[in-house]
Amino acid sequence: MSAASAIATGVRAAARVSPDLGAALALPLFRRVGKRAPVVATDLATHRAARRGTVRIPGIRGTGVDVVTYEWGAGERTVLLAHGWQSRASMFAPLVRELRSEGFRVLAFDGPANGDSPGRHTYVVDHLDVINELTRREGAWHAIVGHSFGSLAALMAVHEGVPATRVVGIASAADPRVFVDGFGTMLGLDTPTRDALAARYAAHDFSGRPDPFERYSAVRHPLPAGTPLLLVHDRGDLRIPFSESERLAAANGGRARLLATAGLSHNRVLRADSTLDAVMEFLLASDVSLAESEATRATA
C-alpha cells in the first residue's frame, strides 16, 4: 500500500468514528498543493521565451509572498492568464503562442506553491491579490482567461471590479465547494465528513472573515452586466464536473456561451484545437459583435 493510500484509509477509518475526526485528519492534506507540475517538454521554448518578473502579495497570513510573473509579446491589447490548482503558467503555452501570433501581449503568473513560486499552500484570495496587483500596474485587460481554480479567481476578480472587456473560463469551478467535494471523492469521504472538512477549512484559514464558500462563489456573484463570458468544459471532466460550467452559464444569462467538448478531460481541454479556436475567435471578436451575440442569446 502506498503512503497516499494508507493516509486515505486512515482518514476514512477516523471518519467512521466521527466525521469531525476524519475532517481533522484530512484538513492538512486538503490545504497542501502537492507536487509541483513540471514544464511540459513541448512548452519549454515558450516558457523560456517569457520575460520574467515578480509581484509581492500579502498572502493569507499577511506576511508577504513573492509570485513569479511571465510576459510575452508587446501588443496594445493585453490578456491575463490564471492557471489552476497544482499547475503553472506554462500550461497555457499553446494559447500563448496563438495570442502572440495575433499581436496580443500576454501576462501570466505562477500562484504560490505552484510552478516557480515559493510556498506550500495557495488560496483563491492569493490569485485575486495577484490579479489586483497586476491590474494596478497594467490597467484594464482585453480579457482574463482562467483554467479550473484560476477561472474561479478570474470570475471573482471581474465581479469585484477588475476591468476586463471579456472573460474566458476553461474547466471552470463555480464555487469553492467543488474542491472539497472533489477531494472527498478522491479520498472516499461521505457527505458529513466533507461538510465537516469545509467547516474546519473555513475556521482554520478564514477565521474572522466572511464564509469563503459564499464569498468566493461565482454563481452567487456573477459577472457585471455587459461582460461577455466564454465557458469551455469537457463533459467527461472528472475533477470539475461539467455541471459547474452549466451553473455559471445560467448565473450569467445571455452574456455567457458554453462550449461542451468530449474526450478531453480536465487538462487536455486546455490545449485542444477546438478550445484554442473558440477562445481566439472570442478574443478577436469586436465588442459590437459580442454584444449582438449576447442580445441574440438573451432573446432566444
CSV table of N, CA, C and O in Angstrom, one decimal, residues 151-269:
chain,number,residue,atom,x,y,z
A,151,SER,N,-10.0,30.0,-13.1
A,151,SER,CA,-11.2,30.5,-13.7
A,151,SER,C,-12.1,31.1,-12.6
A,151,SER,O,-12.6,32.2,-12.8
A,152,LEU,N,-12.2,30.4,-11.5
A,152,LEU,CA,-13.0,31.0,-10.4
A,152,LEU,C,-12.4,32.3,-9.9
A,152,LEU,O,-13.1,33.3,-9.7
A,153,ALA,N,-11.1,32.4,-9.8
A,153,ALA,CA,-10.4,33.6,-9.4
A,153,ALA,C,-10.7,34.7,-10.5
A,153,ALA,O,-11.0,35.9,-10.1
A,154,ALA,N,-10.6,34.4,-11.8
A,154,ALA,CA,-10.8,35.4,-12.8
A,154,ALA,C,-12.3,35.9,-12.7
A,154,ALA,O,-12.5,37.1,-12.8
A,155,LEU,N,-13.2,35.0,-12.6
A,155,LEU,CA,-14.6,35.4,-12.5
A,155,LEU,C,-14.9,36.3,-11.3
A,155,LEU,O,-15.6,37.4,-11.4
A,156,MET,N,-14.3,36.0,-10.1
A,156,MET,CA,-14.5,36.8,-8.9
A,156,MET,C,-13.8,38.1,-9.1
A,156,MET,O,-14.3,39.1,-8.6
A,157,ALA,N,-12.6,38.1,-9.7
A,157,ALA,CA,-11.9,39.4,-9.8
A,157,ALA,C,-12.7,40.4,-10.6
A,157,ALA,O,-12.8,41.6,-10.3
A,158,VAL,N,-13.2,40.0,-11.7
A,158,VAL,CA,-14.0,40.9,-12.6
A,158,VAL,C,-15.3,41.3,-11.9
A,158,VAL,O,-15.8,42.4,-12.0
A,159,HIS,N,-15.9,40.3,-11.2
A,159,HIS,CA,-17.1,40.7,-10.4
A,159,HIS,C,-16.8,41.8,-9.5
A,159,HIS,O,-17.7,42.7,-9.3
A,160,GLU,N,-15.6,41.8,-8.9
A,160,GLU,CA,-15.3,42.7,-7.8
A,160,GLU,C,-14.7,44.0,-8.4
A,160,GLU,O,-14.3,44.9,-7.6
A,161,GLY,N,-14.7,44.1,-9.7
A,161,GLY,CA,-14.3,45.4,-10.3
A,161,GLY,C,-13.0,45.5,-11.1
A,161,GLY,O,-12.7,46.5,-11.7
A,162,VAL,N,-12.3,44.4,-11.3
A,162,VAL,CA,-11.2,44.4,-12.2
A,162,VAL,C,-11.7,44.6,-13.6
A,162,VAL,O,-12.5,43.8,-14.1
A,163,PRO,N,-11.2,45.6,-14.3
A,163,PRO,CA,-11.7,45.9,-15.6
A,163,PRO,C,-11.2,44.9,-16.7
A,163,PRO,O,-10.0,44.8,-16.9
A,164,ALA,N,-12.1,44.3,-17.4
A,164,ALA,CA,-11.8,43.4,-18.5
A,164,ALA,C,-13.0,43.4,-19.4
A,164,ALA,O,-14.1,43.3,-19.0
A,165,THR,N,-12.7,43.5,-20.7
A,165,THR,CA,-13.8,43.5,-21.7
A,165,THR,C,-14.5,42.2,-21.9
A,165,THR,O,-15.6,42.2,-22.3
A,166,ARG,N,-13.8,41.1,-21.5
A,166,ARG,CA,-14.4,39.8,-21.6
A,166,ARG,C,-13.6,38.8,-20.8
A,166,ARG,O,-12.5,39.0,-20.4
A,167,VAL,N,-14.3,37.6,-20.5
A,167,VAL,CA,-13.7,36.6,-19.6
A,167,VAL,C,-13.9,35.2,-20.2
A,167,VAL,O,-14.9,35.0,-20.8
A,168,VAL,N,-12.8,34.4,-20.1
A,168,VAL,CA,-12.9,33.0,-20.6
A,168,VAL,C,-12.6,32.1,-19.4
A,168,VAL,O,-11.7,32.3,-18.6
A,169,GLY,N,-13.5,31.1,-19.2
A,169,GLY,CA,-13.3,30.1,-18.2
A,169,GLY,C,-13.3,28.7,-18.8
A,169,GLY,O,-14.2,28.3,-19.5
A,170,ILE,N,-12.1,28.1,-18.6
A,170,ILE,CA,-11.9,26.7,-19.1
A,170,ILE,C,-11.9,25.7,-18.0
A,170,ILE,O,-11.2,25.9,-17.0
A,171,ALA,N,-12.8,24.7,-18.1
A,171,ALA,CA,-13.0,23.7,-17.0
A,171,ALA,C,-13.2,24.5,-15.6
A,171,ALA,O,-12.6,24.2,-14.6
A,172,SER,N,-14.2,25.4,-15.7
A,172,SER,CA,-14.4,26.3,-14.6
A,172,SER,C,-15.0,25.7,-13.3
A,172,SER,O,-15.9,24.9,-13.4
A,173,ALA,N,-14.6,26.2,-12.2
A,173,ALA,CA,-15.3,25.9,-10.9
A,173,ALA,C,-16.3,27.0,-10.7
A,173,ALA,O,-16.0,28.2,-10.9
A,174,ALA,N,-17.5,26.7,-10.2
A,174,ALA,CA,-18.5,27.7,-10.0
A,174,ALA,C,-18.4,28.3,-8.6
A,174,ALA,O,-18.7,29.5,-8.4
A,175,ASP,N,-17.9,27.5,-7.6
A,175,ASP,CA,-17.6,28.0,-6.3
A,175,ASP,C,-16.7,27.0,-5.6
A,175,ASP,O,-16.4,25.9,-6.1
A,176,PRO,N,-16.1,27.5,-4.5
A,176,PRO,CA,-15.0,26.7,-3.8
A,176,PRO,C,-15.4,25.3,-3.3
A,176,PRO,O,-14.6,24.4,-3.1
A,177,ARG,N,-16.7,25.1,-3.1
A,177,ARG,CA,-17.2,23.8,-2.5
A,177,ARG,C,-16.8,22.7,-3.4
A,177,ARG,O,-16.6,21.5,-3.0
A,178,VAL,N,-16.7,22.9,-4.7
A,178,VAL,CA,-16.4,21.8,-5.7
A,178,VAL,C,-15.1,21.2,-5.4
A,178,VAL,O,-14.9,20.0,-5.6
A,179,PHE,N,-14.1,22.0,-4.8
A,179,PHE,CA,-12.8,21.4,-4.5
A,179,PHE,C,-12.9,20.5,-3.3
A,179,PHE,O,-12.2,19.5,-3.2
A,180,VAL,N,-13.7,20.9,-2.3
A,180,VAL,CA,-13.9,20.0,-1.1
A,180,VAL,C,-14.6,18.7,-1.6
A,180,VAL,O,-14.1,17.6,-1.2
A,181,ASP,N,-15.6,18.8,-2.4
A,181,ASP,CA,-16.3,17.6,-2.9
A,181,ASP,C,-15.4,16.7,-3.8
A,181,ASP,O,-15.4,15.5,-3.7
A,182,GLY,N,-14.5,17.3,-4.6
A,182,GLY,CA,-13.6,16.6,-5.4
A,182,GLY,C,-12.6,15.9,-4.6
A,182,GLY,O,-12.2,14.7,-4.8
A,183,PHE,N,-12.1,16.6,-3.6
A,183,PHE,CA,-11.1,16.0,-2.7
A,183,PHE,C,-11.8,14.8,-1.9
A,183,PHE,O,-11.2,13.8,-1.7
A,184,GLY,N,-13.0,15.0,-1.5
A,184,GLY,CA,-13.7,14.0,-0.7
A,184,GLY,C,-14.0,12.8,-1.6
A,184,GLY,O,-13.8,11.6,-1.1
A,185,THR,N,-14.3,13.0,-2.9
A,185,THR,CA,-14.4,11.8,-3.8
A,185,THR,C,-13.2,11.0,-3.9
A,185,THR,O,-13.1,9.8,-3.9
A,186,MET,N,-12.0,11.8,-4.0
A,186,MET,CA,-10.7,11.1,-4.2
A,186,MET,C,-10.4,10.3,-3.0
A,186,MET,O,-9.9,9.1,-3.1
A,187,LEU,N,-10.7,10.7,-1.8
A,187,LEU,CA,-10.4,10.0,-0.5
A,187,LEU,C,-11.5,9.0,-0.1
A,187,LEU,O,-11.4,8.2,0.8
A,188,GLY,N,-12.7,9.1,-0.8
A,188,GLY,CA,-13.8,8.3,-0.4
A,188,GLY,C,-14.5,8.7,0.8
A,188,GLY,O,-15.0,7.9,1.6
A,189,LEU,N,-14.7,10.0,1.0
A,189,LEU,CA,-15.3,10.5,2.3
A,189,LEU,C,-16.8,10.7,2.0
A,189,LEU,O,-17.2,11.1,0.9
A,190,ASP,N,-17.6,10.5,3.1
A,190,ASP,CA,-19.0,10.7,3.0
A,190,ASP,C,-19.4,12.1,3.1
A,190,ASP,O,-18.5,13.0,3.5
A,191,THR,N,-20.7,12.4,2.9
A,191,THR,CA,-21.1,13.8,2.9
A,191,THR,C,-20.9,14.5,4.3
A,191,THR,O,-20.4,15.7,4.3
A,192,PRO,N,-21.2,13.9,5.4
A,192,PRO,CA,-21.0,14.5,6.7
A,192,PRO,C,-19.5,14.9,6.9
A,192,PRO,O,-19.2,15.9,7.5
A,193,THR,N,-18.6,14.0,6.5
A,193,THR,CA,-17.2,14.3,6.6
A,193,THR,C,-16.8,15.5,5.7
A,193,THR,O,-16.0,16.3,6.1
A,194,ARG,N,-17.3,15.5,4.5
A,194,ARG,CA,-17.0,16.6,3.6
A,194,ARG,C,-17.5,17.9,4.2
A,194,ARG,O,-16.8,19.0,4.1
A,195,ASP,N,-18.7,17.9,4.8
A,195,ASP,CA,-19.3,19.1,5.4
A,195,ASP,C,-18.4,19.6,6.6
A,195,ASP,O,-18.1,20.8,6.7
A,196,ALA,N,-17.9,18.6,7.3
A,196,ALA,CA,-17.1,18.9,8.5
A,196,ALA,C,-15.7,19.5,8.0
A,196,ALA,O,-15.2,20.4,8.6
A,197,LEU,N,-15.2,18.9,6.9
A,197,LEU,CA,-14.0,19.4,6.3
A,197,LEU,C,-14.1,20.9,5.9
A,197,LEU,O,-13.2,21.7,6.1
A,198,ALA,N,-15.2,21.2,5.2
A,198,ALA,CA,-15.5,22.5,4.7
A,198,ALA,C,-15.5,23.5,5.9
A,198,ALA,O,-15.0,24.6,5.9
A,199,ALA,N,-16.2,23.1,7.0
A,199,ALA,CA,-16.3,23.9,8.2
A,199,ALA,C,-15.0,24.2,8.8
A,199,ALA,O,-14.6,25.3,9.2
A,200,ARG,N,-14.2,23.1,8.9
A,200,ARG,CA,-12.8,23.2,9.5
A,200,ARG,C,-11.9,24.1,8.7
A,200,ARG,O,-11.1,24.9,9.2
A,201,TYR,N,-12.0,24.0,7.4
A,201,TYR,CA,-11.2,24.8,6.5
A,201,TYR,C,-11.5,26.3,6.6
A,201,TYR,O,-10.6,27.1,6.8
A,202,ALA,N,-12.8,26.6,6.7
A,202,ALA,CA,-13.2,28.0,6.8
A,202,ALA,C,-12.8,28.5,8.2
A,202,ALA,O,-12.3,29.7,8.2
A,203,ALA,N,-12.9,27.7,9.2
A,203,ALA,CA,-12.5,28.2,10.5
A,203,ALA,C,-10.9,28.3,10.7
A,203,ALA,O,-10.5,29.2,11.3
A,204,HIS,N,-10.2,27.4,10.0
A,204,HIS,CA,-8.8,27.4,10.1
A,204,HIS,C,-8.1,28.6,9.4
A,204,HIS,O,-7.3,29.3,9.9
A,205,ASP,N,-8.5,28.7,8.1
A,205,ASP,CA,-7.8,29.7,7.2
A,205,ASP,C,-8.6,31.0,7.0
A,205,ASP,O,-8.0,32.0,6.5
A,206,PHE,N,-9.9,31.1,7.4
A,206,PHE,CA,-10.6,32.3,7.2
A,206,PHE,C,-11.3,32.7,8.5
A,206,PHE,O,-12.4,33.3,8.5
A,207,SER,N,-10.7,32.5,9.6
A,207,SER,CA,-11.3,32.8,10.9
A,207,SER,C,-11.5,34.4,11.0
A,207,SER,O,-10.5,35.1,10.7
A,208,GLY,N,-12.7,34.8,11.4
A,208,GLY,CA,-12.9,36.2,11.4
A,208,GLY,C,-13.2,36.9,10.1
A,208,GLY,O,-13.4,38.1,10.1
A,209,ARG,N,-13.3,36.1,9.0
A,209,ARG,CA,-13.6,36.6,7.7
A,209,ARG,C,-14.9,36.0,7.2
A,209,ARG,O,-15.4,35.1,7.8
A,210,PRO,N,-15.5,36.6,6.2
A,210,PRO,CA,-16.7,36.0,5.7
A,210,PRO,C,-16.5,34.6,5.2
A,210,PRO,O,-15.4,34.2,4.9
A,211,ASP,N,-17.6,33.8,5.2
A,211,ASP,CA,-17.6,32.4,4.8
A,211,ASP,C,-17.0,32.3,3.4
A,211,ASP,O,-17.6,32.9,2.4
A,212,PRO,N,-15.9,31.7,3.2
A,212,PRO,CA,-15.2,31.6,1.8
A,212,PRO,C,-16.1,30.9,0.8
A,212,PRO,O,-16.0,31.2,-0.4
A,213,PHE,N,-17.0,30.0,1.2
A,213,PHE,CA,-17.8,29.3,0.2
A,213,PHE,C,-18.9,30.1,-0.3
A,213,PHE,O,-19.4,29.9,-1.4
A,214,GLU,N,-19.3,31.2,0.4
A,214,GLU,CA,-20.2,32.2,-0.1
A,214,GLU,C,-19.5,33.3,-0.8
A,214,GLU,O,-19.8,33.8,-1.8
A,215,ARG,N,-18.4,33.8,-0.1
A,215,ARG,CA,-17.7,34.9,-0.5
A,215,ARG,C,-17.1,34.8,-1.9
A,215,ARG,O,-17.0,35.7,-2.7
A,216,TYR,N,-16.6,33.6,-2.2
A,216,TYR,CA,-15.9,33.3,-3.5
A,216,TYR,C,-16.7,32.4,-4.4
A,216,TYR,O,-16.2,31.7,-5.2
A,217,SER,N,-18.1,32.5,-4.3
A,217,SER,CA,-18.9,31.8,-5.2
A,217,SER,C,-19.2,32.6,-6.5
A,217,SER,O,-19.8,33.7,-6.4
A,218,ALA,N,-18.8,32.2,-7.6
A,218,ALA,CA,-19.0,32.9,-8.9
A,218,ALA,C,-20.5,32.7,-9.4
A,218,ALA,O,-20.9,33.5,-10.2
A,219,VAL,N,-21.2,31.8,-8.8
A,219,VAL,CA,-22.6,31.7,-9.1
A,219,VAL,C,-23.4,32.7,-8.3
A,219,VAL,O,-24.3,33.3,-8.9
A,220,ARG,N,-23.1,32.9,-7.1
A,220,ARG,CA,-23.8,33.9,-6.3
A,220,ARG,C,-23.4,35.3,-6.6
A,220,ARG,O,-24.1,36.3,-6.4
A,221,HIS,N,-22.2,35.4,-7.2
A,221,HIS,CA,-21.6,36.7,-7.6
A,221,HIS,C,-21.2,36.7,-9.1
A,221,HIS,O,-20.1,36.6,-9.4
A,222,PRO,N,-22.2,36.8,-10.0
A,222,PRO,CA,-21.9,36.7,-11.4
A,222,PRO,C,-21.1,37.9,-11.9
A,222,PRO,O,-21.0,38.9,-11.2
A,223,LEU,N,-20.8,37.9,-13.2
A,223,LEU,CA,-20.1,39.0,-13.8
A,223,LEU,C,-21.0,40.2,-13.9
A,223,LEU,O,-22.2,40.1,-14.0
A,224,PRO,N,-20.4,41.4,-14.0
A,224,PRO,CA,-21.2,42.6,-14.3
A,224,PRO,C,-21.9,42.5,-15.6
A,224,PRO,O,-21.5,41.9,-16.5
A,225,ALA,N,-23.1,43.1,-15.6
A,225,ALA,CA,-23.9,43.1,-16.9
A,225,ALA,C,-23.1,43.7,-18.0
A,225,ALA,O,-22.3,44.7,-17.8
A,226,GLY,N,-23.1,43.1,-19.1
A,226,GLY,CA,-22.4,43.5,-20.3
A,226,GLY,C,-21.0,43.0,-20.5
A,226,GLY,O,-20.3,43.3,-21.4
A,227,THR,N,-20.6,42.1,-19.5
A,227,THR,CA,-19.3,41.4,-19.7
A,227,THR,C,-19.5,40.1,-20.3
A,227,THR,O,-20.0,39.2,-19.6
A,228,PRO,N,-19.0,39.9,-21.5
A,228,PRO,CA,-19.2,38.6,-22.2
A,228,PRO,C,-18.4,37.5,-21.5
A,228,PRO,O,-17.2,37.7,-21.1
A,229,LEU,N,-18.9,36.3,-21.5
A,229,LEU,CA,-18.2,35.1,-20.9
A,229,LEU,C,-18.2,33.9,-21.8
A,229,LEU,O,-19.3,33.5,-22.3
A,230,LEU,N,-17.1,33.4,-22.1
A,230,LEU,CA,-17.0,32.1,-22.8
A,230,LEU,C,-16.6,31.0,-21.9
A,230,LEU,O,-15.6,31.2,-21.2
A,231,LEU,N,-17.3,29.9,-21.8
A,231,LEU,CA,-17.0,28.8,-21.0
A,231,LEU,C,-16.7,27.6,-21.9
A,231,LEU,O,-17.5,27.3,-22.8
A,232,VAL,N,-15.7,26.9,-21.6
A,232,VAL,CA,-15.3,25.7,-22.3
A,232,VAL,C,-15.1,24.6,-21.3
A,232,VAL,O,-14.4,24.8,-20.3
A,233,HIS,N,-15.8,23.5,-21.4
A,233,HIS,CA,-15.7,22.4,-20.4
A,233,HIS,C,-16.0,21.0,-21.1
A,233,HIS,O,-16.9,20.9,-21.9
A,234,ASP,N,-15.2,20.1,-20.6
A,234,ASP,CA,-15.4,18.7,-21.2
A,234,ASP,C,-16.4,18.0,-20.4
A,234,ASP,O,-16.4,18.0,-19.1
A,235,ARG,N,-17.3,17.3,-21.1
A,235,ARG,CA,-18.4,16.6,-20.4
A,235,ARG,C,-17.9,15.5,-19.5
A,235,ARG,O,-18.5,15.1,-18.5
A,236,GLY,N,-16.7,14.9,-19.8
A,236,GLY,CA,-16.1,13.8,-19.0
A,236,GLY,C,-15.1,14.3,-18.0
A,236,GLY,O,-14.4,13.4,-17.4
A,237,ASP,N,-15.1,15.6,-17.7
A,237,ASP,CA,-14.1,16.1,-16.7
A,237,ASP,C,-14.4,15.4,-15.3
A,237,ASP,O,-15.5,15.5,-14.8
A,238,LEU,N,-13.4,14.7,-14.8
A,238,LEU,CA,-13.5,14.0,-13.5
A,238,LEU,C,-13.1,14.9,-12.3
A,238,LEU,O,-13.3,14.5,-11.2
A,239,ARG,N,-12.5,16.0,-12.6
A,239,ARG,CA,-12.0,16.9,-11.5
A,239,ARG,C,-13.1,17.9,-11.2
A,239,ARG,O,-13.4,18.2,-10.0
A,240,ILE,N,-13.5,18.7,-12.2
A,240,ILE,CA,-14.5,19.7,-12.1
A,240,ILE,C,-15.7,19.3,-13.0
A,240,ILE,O,-15.6,19.3,-14.2
A,241,PRO,N,-16.8,18.9,-12.4
A,241,PRO,CA,-17.9,18.4,-13.2
A,241,PRO,C,-18.4,19.4,-14.2
A,241,PRO,O,-18.4,20.6,-14.0
A,242,PHE,N,-18.8,19.0,-15.3
A,242,PHE,CA,-19.4,19.8,-16.4
A,242,PHE,C,-20.5,20.7,-15.9
A,242,PHE,O,-20.7,21.8,-16.3
A,243,SER,N,-21.2,20.2,-14.9
A,243,SER,CA,-22.4,20.9,-14.4
A,243,SER,C,-21.9,22.2,-13.7
A,243,SER,O,-22.8,23.2,-13.6
A,244,GLU,N,-20.7,22.4,-13.3
A,244,GLU,CA,-20.2,23.7,-12.8
A,244,GLU,C,-20.3,24.8,-13.8
A,244,GLU,O,-20.7,25.9,-13.5
A,245,SER,N,-19.9,24.5,-15.1
A,245,SER,CA,-20.0,25.5,-16.1
A,245,SER,C,-21.4,25.7,-16.5
A,245,SER,O,-21.8,26.8,-16.9
A,246,GLU,N,-22.3,24.7,-16.4
A,246,GLU,CA,-23.7,24.9,-16.7
A,246,GLU,C,-24.3,25.9,-15.6
A,246,GLU,O,-25.1,26.7,-16.0
A,247,ARG,N,-23.9,25.7,-14.4
A,247,ARG,CA,-24.3,26.6,-13.4
A,247,ARG,C,-23.9,28.1,-13.6
A,247,ARG,O,-24.6,29.0,-13.5
A,248,LEU,N,-22.6,28.2,-14.1
A,248,LEU,CA,-22.1,29.5,-14.4
A,248,LEU,C,-22.8,30.1,-15.5
A,248,LEU,O,-23.1,31.3,-15.5
A,249,ALA,N,-23.1,29.3,-16.6
A,249,ALA,CA,-23.8,29.9,-17.7
A,249,ALA,C,-25.2,30.4,-17.3
A,249,ALA,O,-25.6,31.4,-17.8
A,250,ALA,N,-25.9,29.6,-16.5
A,250,ALA,CA,-27.2,30.0,-16.0
A,250,ALA,C,-27.1,31.3,-15.2
A,250,ALA,O,-28.0,32.2,-15.3
A,251,ALA,N,-26.1,31.4,-14.3
A,251,ALA,CA,-26.0,32.6,-13.5
A,251,ALA,C,-25.7,33.8,-14.2
A,251,ALA,O,-26.0,34.9,-13.8
A,252,ASN,N,-25.0,33.7,-15.4
A,252,ASN,CA,-24.6,34.8,-16.2
A,252,ASN,C,-25.5,35.1,-17.4
A,252,ASN,O,-25.3,36.1,-18.1
A,253,GLY,N,-26.5,34.3,-17.5
A,253,GLY,CA,-27.6,34.6,-18.5
A,253,GLY,C,-27.1,34.7,-19.9
A,253,GLY,O,-26.2,34.0,-20.4
A,254,GLY,N,-27.6,35.7,-20.7
A,254,GLY,CA,-27.4,35.8,-22.1
A,254,GLY,C,-26.0,36.1,-22.5
A,254,GLY,O,-25.5,36.0,-23.6
A,255,ARG,N,-25.2,36.7,-21.5
A,255,ARG,CA,-23.8,37.1,-21.8
A,255,ARG,C,-22.8,35.9,-21.8
A,255,ARG,O,-21.7,36.1,-22.1
A,256,ALA,N,-23.3,34.7,-21.5
A,256,ALA,CA,-22.5,33.5,-21.4
A,256,ALA,C,-22.7,32.6,-22.6
A,256,ALA,O,-23.9,32.3,-22.9
A,257,ARG,N,-21.6,32.0,-23.1
A,257,ARG,CA,-21.7,31.0,-24.1
A,257,ARG,C,-20.9,29.8,-23.6
A,257,ARG,O,-19.8,29.9,-23.1
A,258,LEU,N,-21.5,28.6,-23.7
A,258,LEU,CA,-20.9,27.4,-23.2
A,258,LEU,C,-20.6,26.4,-24.3
A,258,LEU,O,-21.5,26.0,-25.0
A,259,LEU,N,-19.3,26.1,-24.5
A,259,LEU,CA,-18.8,25.1,-25.5
A,259,LEU,C,-18.5,23.8,-24.7
A,259,LEU,O,-17.6,23.8,-23.9
A,260,ALA,N,-19.3,22.8,-25.1
A,260,ALA,CA,-19.0,21.4,-24.5
A,260,ALA,C,-18.1,20.6,-25.4
A,260,ALA,O,-18.3,20.5,-26.6
A,261,THR,N,-17.1,20.0,-24.8
A,261,THR,CA,-16.3,19.1,-25.5
A,261,THR,C,-16.4,17.7,-25.0
A,261,THR,O,-17.1,17.5,-24.0
A,262,ALA,N,-15.8,16.7,-25.7
A,262,ALA,CA,-15.9,15.3,-25.3
A,262,ALA,C,-14.5,14.6,-25.4
A,262,ALA,O,-13.9,14.9,-26.4
A,263,GLY,N,-14.2,13.9,-24.4
A,263,GLY,CA,-12.9,13.1,-24.5
A,263,GLY,C,-11.6,13.8,-24.3
A,263,GLY,O,-10.6,13.3,-24.6
A,264,LEU,N,-11.7,15.0,-23.7
A,264,LEU,CA,-10.5,15.9,-23.5
A,264,LEU,C,-10.1,16.0,-22.0
A,264,LEU,O,-9.0,16.5,-21.8
A,265,SER,N,-10.9,15.5,-21.1
A,265,SER,CA,-10.6,15.6,-19.7
A,265,SER,C,-10.3,17.0,-19.2
A,265,SER,O,-10.6,18.0,-19.8
A,266,HIS,N,-9.8,17.1,-17.9
A,266,HIS,CA,-9.7,18.3,-17.3
A,266,HIS,C,-8.6,19.2,-17.8
A,266,HIS,O,-8.7,20.4,-17.9
A,267,ASN,N,-7.4,18.6,-18.1
A,267,ASN,CA,-6.3,19.3,-18.5
A,267,ASN,C,-6.1,19.4,-20.1
A,267,ASN,O,-5.7,20.4,-20.6
A,268,ARG,N,-6.4,18.3,-20.7
A,268,ARG,CA,-6.2,18.3,-22.2
A,268,ARG,C,-7.1,19.3,-22.9
A,268,ARG,O,-6.8,19.8,-24.0
A,269,VAL,N,-8.3,19.6,-22.3
A,269,VAL,CA,-9.2,20.6,-22.9
A,269,VAL,C,-8.5,22.0,-23.0
A,269,VAL,O,-8.8,22.7,-24.0
